[in-house]
Tab-separated table of C-alpha atoms in Angstrom:
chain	number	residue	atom	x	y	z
A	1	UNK	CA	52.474	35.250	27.165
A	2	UNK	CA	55.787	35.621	25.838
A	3	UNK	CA	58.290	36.886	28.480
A	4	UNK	CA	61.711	37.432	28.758
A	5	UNK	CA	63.792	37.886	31.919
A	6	UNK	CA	67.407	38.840	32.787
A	7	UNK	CA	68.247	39.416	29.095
A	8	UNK	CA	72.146	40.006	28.773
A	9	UNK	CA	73.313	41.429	25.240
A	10	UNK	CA	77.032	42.874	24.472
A	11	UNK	CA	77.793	43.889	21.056
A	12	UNK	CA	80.712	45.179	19.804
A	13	UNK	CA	82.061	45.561	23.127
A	14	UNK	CA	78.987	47.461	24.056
A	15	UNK	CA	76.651	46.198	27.410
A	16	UNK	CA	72.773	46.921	25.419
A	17	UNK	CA	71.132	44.756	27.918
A	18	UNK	CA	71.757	44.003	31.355
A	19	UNK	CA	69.448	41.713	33.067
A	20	UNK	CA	66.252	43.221	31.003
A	21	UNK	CA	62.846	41.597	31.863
A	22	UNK	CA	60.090	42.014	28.941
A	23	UNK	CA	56.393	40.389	29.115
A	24	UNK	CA	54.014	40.545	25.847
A	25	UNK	CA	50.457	39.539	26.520
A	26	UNK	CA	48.383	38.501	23.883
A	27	UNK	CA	46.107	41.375	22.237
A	28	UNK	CA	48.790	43.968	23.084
A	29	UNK	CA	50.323	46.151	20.772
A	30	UNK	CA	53.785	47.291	22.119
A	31	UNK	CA	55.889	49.708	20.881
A	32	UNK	CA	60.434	49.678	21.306
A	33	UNK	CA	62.149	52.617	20.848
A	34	UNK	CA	65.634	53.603	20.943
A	35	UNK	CA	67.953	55.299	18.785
A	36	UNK	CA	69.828	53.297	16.060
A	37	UNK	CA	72.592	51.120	17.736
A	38	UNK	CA	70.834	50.614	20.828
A	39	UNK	CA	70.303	47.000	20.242
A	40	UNK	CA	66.214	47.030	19.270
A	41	UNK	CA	66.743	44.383	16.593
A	42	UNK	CA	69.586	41.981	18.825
A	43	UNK	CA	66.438	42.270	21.542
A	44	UNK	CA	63.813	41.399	18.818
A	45	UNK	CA	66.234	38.199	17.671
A	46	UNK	CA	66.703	37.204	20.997
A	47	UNK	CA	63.148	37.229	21.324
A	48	UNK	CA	62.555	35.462	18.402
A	49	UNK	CA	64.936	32.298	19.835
A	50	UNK	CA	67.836	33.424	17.889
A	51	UNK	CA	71.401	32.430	19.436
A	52	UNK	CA	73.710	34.949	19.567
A	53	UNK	CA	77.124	35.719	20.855
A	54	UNK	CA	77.246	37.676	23.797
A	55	UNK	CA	73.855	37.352	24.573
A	56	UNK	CA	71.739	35.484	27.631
A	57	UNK	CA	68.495	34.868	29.032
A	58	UNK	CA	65.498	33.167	29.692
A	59	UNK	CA	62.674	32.946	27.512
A	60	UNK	CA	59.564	31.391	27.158
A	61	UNK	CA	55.850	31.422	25.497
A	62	UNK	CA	53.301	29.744	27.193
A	63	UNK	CA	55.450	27.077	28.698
A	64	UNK	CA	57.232	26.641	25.449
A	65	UNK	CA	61.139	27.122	25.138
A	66	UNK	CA	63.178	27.613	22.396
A	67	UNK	CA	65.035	24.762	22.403
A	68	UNK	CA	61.590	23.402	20.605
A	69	UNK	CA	61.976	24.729	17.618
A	70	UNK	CA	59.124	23.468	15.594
A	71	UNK	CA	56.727	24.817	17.894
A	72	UNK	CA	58.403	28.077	19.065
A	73	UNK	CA	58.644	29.284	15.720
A	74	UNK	CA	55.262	28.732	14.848
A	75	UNK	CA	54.147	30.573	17.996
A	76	UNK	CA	57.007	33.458	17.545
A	77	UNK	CA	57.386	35.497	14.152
A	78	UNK	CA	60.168	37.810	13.591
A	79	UNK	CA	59.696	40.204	10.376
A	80	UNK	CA	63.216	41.384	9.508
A	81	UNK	CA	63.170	44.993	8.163
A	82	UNK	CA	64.919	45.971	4.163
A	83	UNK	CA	63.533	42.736	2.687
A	84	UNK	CA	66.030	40.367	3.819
A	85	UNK	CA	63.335	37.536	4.377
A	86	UNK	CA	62.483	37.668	1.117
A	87	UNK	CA	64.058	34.883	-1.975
A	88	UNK	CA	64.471	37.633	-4.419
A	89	UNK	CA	63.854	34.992	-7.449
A	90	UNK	CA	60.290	33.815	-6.216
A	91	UNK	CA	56.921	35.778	-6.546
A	92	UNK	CA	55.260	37.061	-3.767
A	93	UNK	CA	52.446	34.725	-4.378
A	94	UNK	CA	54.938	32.348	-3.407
A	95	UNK	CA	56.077	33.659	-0.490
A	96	UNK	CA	52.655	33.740	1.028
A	97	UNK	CA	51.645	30.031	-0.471
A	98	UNK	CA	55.057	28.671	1.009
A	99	UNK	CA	54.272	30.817	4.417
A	100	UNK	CA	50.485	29.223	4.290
A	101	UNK	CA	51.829	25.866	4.291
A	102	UNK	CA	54.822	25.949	6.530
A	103	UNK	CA	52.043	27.262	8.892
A	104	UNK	CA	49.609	25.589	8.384
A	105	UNK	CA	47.415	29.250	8.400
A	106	UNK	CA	44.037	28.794	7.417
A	107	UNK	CA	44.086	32.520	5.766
A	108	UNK	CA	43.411	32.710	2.106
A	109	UNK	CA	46.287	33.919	0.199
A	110	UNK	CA	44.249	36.107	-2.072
A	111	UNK	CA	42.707	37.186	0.885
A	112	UNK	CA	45.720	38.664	2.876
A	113	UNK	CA	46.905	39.673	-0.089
A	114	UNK	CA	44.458	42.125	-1.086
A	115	UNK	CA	44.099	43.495	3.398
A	116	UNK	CA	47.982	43.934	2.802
A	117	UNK	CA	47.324	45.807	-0.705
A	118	UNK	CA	49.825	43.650	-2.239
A	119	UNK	CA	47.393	41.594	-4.650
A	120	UNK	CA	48.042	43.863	-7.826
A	121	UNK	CA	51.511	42.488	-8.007
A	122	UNK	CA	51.559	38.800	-6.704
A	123	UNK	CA	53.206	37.365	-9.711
A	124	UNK	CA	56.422	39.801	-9.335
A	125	UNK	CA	59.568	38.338	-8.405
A	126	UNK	CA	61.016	40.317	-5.360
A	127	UNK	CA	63.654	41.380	-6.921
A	128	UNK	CA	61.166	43.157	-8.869
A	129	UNK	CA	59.704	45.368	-6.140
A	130	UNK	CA	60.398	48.489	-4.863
A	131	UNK	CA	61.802	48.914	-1.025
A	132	UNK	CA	58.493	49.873	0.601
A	133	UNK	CA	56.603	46.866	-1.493
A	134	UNK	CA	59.319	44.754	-0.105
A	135	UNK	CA	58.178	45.920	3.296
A	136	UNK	CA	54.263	45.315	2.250
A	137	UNK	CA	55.090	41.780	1.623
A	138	UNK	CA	57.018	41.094	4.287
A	139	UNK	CA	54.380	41.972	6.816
A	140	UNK	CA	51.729	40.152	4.395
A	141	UNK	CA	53.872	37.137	5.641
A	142	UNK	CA	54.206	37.777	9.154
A	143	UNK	CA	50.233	38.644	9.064
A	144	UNK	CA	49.811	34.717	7.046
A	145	UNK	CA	52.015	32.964	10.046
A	146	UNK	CA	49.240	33.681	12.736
A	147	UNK	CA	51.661	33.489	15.332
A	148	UNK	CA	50.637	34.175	18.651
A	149	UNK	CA	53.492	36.491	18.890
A	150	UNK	CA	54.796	39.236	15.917
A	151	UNK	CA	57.668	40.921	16.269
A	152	UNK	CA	57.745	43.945	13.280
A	153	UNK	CA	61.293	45.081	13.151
A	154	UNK	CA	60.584	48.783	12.011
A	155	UNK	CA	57.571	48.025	9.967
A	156	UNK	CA	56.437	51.006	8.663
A	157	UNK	CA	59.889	51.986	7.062
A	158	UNK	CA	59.724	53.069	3.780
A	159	UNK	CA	55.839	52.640	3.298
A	160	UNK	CA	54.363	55.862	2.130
A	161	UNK	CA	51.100	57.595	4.042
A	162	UNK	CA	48.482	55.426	2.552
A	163	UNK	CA	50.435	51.842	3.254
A	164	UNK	CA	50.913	53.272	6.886
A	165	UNK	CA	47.515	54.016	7.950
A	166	UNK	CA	46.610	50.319	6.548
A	167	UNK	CA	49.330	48.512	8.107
A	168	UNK	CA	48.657	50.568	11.114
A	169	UNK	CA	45.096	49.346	11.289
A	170	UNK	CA	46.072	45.746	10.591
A	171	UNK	CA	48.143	45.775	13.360
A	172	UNK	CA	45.251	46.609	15.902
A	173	UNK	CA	42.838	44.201	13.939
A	174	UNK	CA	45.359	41.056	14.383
A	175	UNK	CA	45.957	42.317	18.122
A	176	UNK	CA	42.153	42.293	18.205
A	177	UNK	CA	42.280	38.920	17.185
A	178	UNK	CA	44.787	37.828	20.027
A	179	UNK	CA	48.020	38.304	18.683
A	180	UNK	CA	50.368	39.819	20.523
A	181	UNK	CA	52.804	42.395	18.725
A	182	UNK	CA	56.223	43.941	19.569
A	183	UNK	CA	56.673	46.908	16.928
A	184	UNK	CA	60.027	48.983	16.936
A	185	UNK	CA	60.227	51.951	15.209
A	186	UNK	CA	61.368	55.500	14.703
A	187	UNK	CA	58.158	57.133	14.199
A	188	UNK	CA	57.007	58.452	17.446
A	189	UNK	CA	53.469	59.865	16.683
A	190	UNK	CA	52.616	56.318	15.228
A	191	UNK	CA	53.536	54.693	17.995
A	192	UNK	CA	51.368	56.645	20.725
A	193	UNK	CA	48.359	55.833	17.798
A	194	UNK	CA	48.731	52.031	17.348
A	195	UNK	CA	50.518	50.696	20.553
A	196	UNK	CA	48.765	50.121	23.722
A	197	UNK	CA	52.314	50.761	25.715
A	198	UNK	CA	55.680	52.176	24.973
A	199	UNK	CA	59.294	50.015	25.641
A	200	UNK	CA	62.000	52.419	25.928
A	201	UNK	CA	65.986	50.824	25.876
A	202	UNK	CA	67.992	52.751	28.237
A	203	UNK	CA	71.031	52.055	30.574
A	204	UNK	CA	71.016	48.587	29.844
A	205	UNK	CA	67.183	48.079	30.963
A	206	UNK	CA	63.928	48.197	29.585
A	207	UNK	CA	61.284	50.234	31.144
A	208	UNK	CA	57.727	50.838	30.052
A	209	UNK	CA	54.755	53.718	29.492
A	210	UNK	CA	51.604	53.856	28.231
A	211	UNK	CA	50.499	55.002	25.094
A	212	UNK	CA	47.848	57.406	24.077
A	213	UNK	CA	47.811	59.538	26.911
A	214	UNK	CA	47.517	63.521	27.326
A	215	UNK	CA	51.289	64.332	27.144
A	216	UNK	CA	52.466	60.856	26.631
A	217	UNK	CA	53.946	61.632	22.303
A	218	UNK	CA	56.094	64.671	24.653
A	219	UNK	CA	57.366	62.511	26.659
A	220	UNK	CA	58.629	60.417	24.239
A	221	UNK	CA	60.122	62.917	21.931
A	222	UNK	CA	62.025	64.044	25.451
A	223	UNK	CA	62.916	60.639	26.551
A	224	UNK	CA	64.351	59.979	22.772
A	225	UNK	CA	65.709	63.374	22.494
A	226	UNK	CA	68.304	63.183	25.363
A	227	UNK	CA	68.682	59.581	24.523
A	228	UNK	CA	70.027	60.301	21.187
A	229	UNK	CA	72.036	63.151	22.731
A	230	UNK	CA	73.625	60.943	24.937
A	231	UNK	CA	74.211	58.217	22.101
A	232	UNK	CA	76.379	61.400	19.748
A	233	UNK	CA	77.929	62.102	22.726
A	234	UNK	CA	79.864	58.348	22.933
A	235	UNK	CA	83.628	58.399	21.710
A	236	UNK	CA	84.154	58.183	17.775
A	237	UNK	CA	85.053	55.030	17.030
A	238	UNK	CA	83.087	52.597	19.580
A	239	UNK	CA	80.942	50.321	17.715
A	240	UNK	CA	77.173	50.458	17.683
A	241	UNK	CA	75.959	47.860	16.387
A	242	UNK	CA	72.455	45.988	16.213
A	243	UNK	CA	72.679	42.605	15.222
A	244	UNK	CA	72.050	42.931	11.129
A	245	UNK	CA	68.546	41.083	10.412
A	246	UNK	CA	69.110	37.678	9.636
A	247	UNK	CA	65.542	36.222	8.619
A	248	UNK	CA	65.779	32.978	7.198
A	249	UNK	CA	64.732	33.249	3.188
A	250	UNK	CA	62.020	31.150	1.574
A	251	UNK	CA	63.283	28.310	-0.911
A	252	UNK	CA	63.358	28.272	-4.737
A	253	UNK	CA	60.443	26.897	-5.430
């Protein structure tokens, strides 16, 4: 289990967290929602073992703490969002040999490749690619790591219908397979389909539903209504601000 407890996180003079407690079993999909500002990605990094100013807490998967690094990271993945894990001057072939081997995943590149819908354009650079293939590769990575734990920072953000209904069943086929995923994202009526529960950020906590219910996609769309609401309501001025991704890029090869 990965779990998280009394998570502190101040940004930009802004309390986002507040002694937060979050526990992700393995074979659970989990869904985090919150309007943009609202710290999803600073909770994902924390999560992820990043260090970060103005942020606390205790963390630990399956005994293991960050300050291992080695094997933290290769039970934790964090997929940054807008293609900023990505070397822009490698092919994606590369990306997923290089992630293959720094893992030691037994997965066949060609393999993934072609589940992700990525293999027609391995031998592109990624500079190459278009924002939503960006998006495909970068969860073709995070799928090659077979990490116990994923953590998709908005993953189905600029994929178009067809790319989302495959990532979205990849998702329940690697949860199927044990791994346990933390997903944020703005689209609510894919969340209630993929997740098995619902994280919503508010007042400085985190606080949990489940997903799939009668009832449960309106009581999301309320709870994020009035959330957002309250977040156009703040002073002009204040600063918002997630921590910007900061995955760490693959080598020139």
């Amino acid at each position: 289990m990965l779990r998280a407890t009394d998570v502190k996180a101040r940004r930009g003079g802004r309390v986002l967290l507040d002694g937060a407690s979050l526990a992700l079993e393995p074979g659970k999909v989990v869904g985090l929602v919150a309007p943009n500002g609202w710290g999803k990605t600073t909770l994902l990094r924390l999560l992820a073992g990043a260090h970060m100013r103005g942020c606390s807490g205790i963390l630990e998967v399956g005994g293991v703490r960050p300050g291992d690094e080695r094997a933290f990271r290769r039970a934790v993945f964090y997929a940054p969002g807008e293609g900023t894990l990505l070397n822009p001057d490698v092919s994606a072939r590369f990306h997923l040999e290089a992630t293959k081997r720094l893992w030691g995943s037994p997965y066949s590149v060609d393999d993934v490749a072609r589940r992700c819908g990525i293999d027609a354009w391995l031998g592109r650079s990624a500079s190459k690619l278009s924002q939503g293939m960006r998006q495909q590769l970068t969860l073709a990575i995070a799928y090659m790591t077979k990490a116990r734990f994923l953590l998709l920072d908005e993953p189905m953000n600029a994929l178009d219908p067809t790319n989302v209904q495959r990532n979205s069943g990849l998702v329940r086929k690697v949860a199927a397979h044990g791994a346990g995923i933390l997903m944020s994202s703005h689209v609510l009526d894919n969340v209630d389909r993929v997740c098995d529960s619902v994280v919503f950020m508010r007042g400085g906590k985190l606080f949990e539903l489940p997903a799939g219910g009668a009832g449960s996609l309106a009581t999301y769309n309320e709870l994020y209504g009035s959330a957002t609401t309250s977040a156009h309501a703040r002073p002009q001025g204040e600063v918002l601000g997630d921590a910007r991704p900061r995955g760490r890029r693959f080598p020139r090869p």
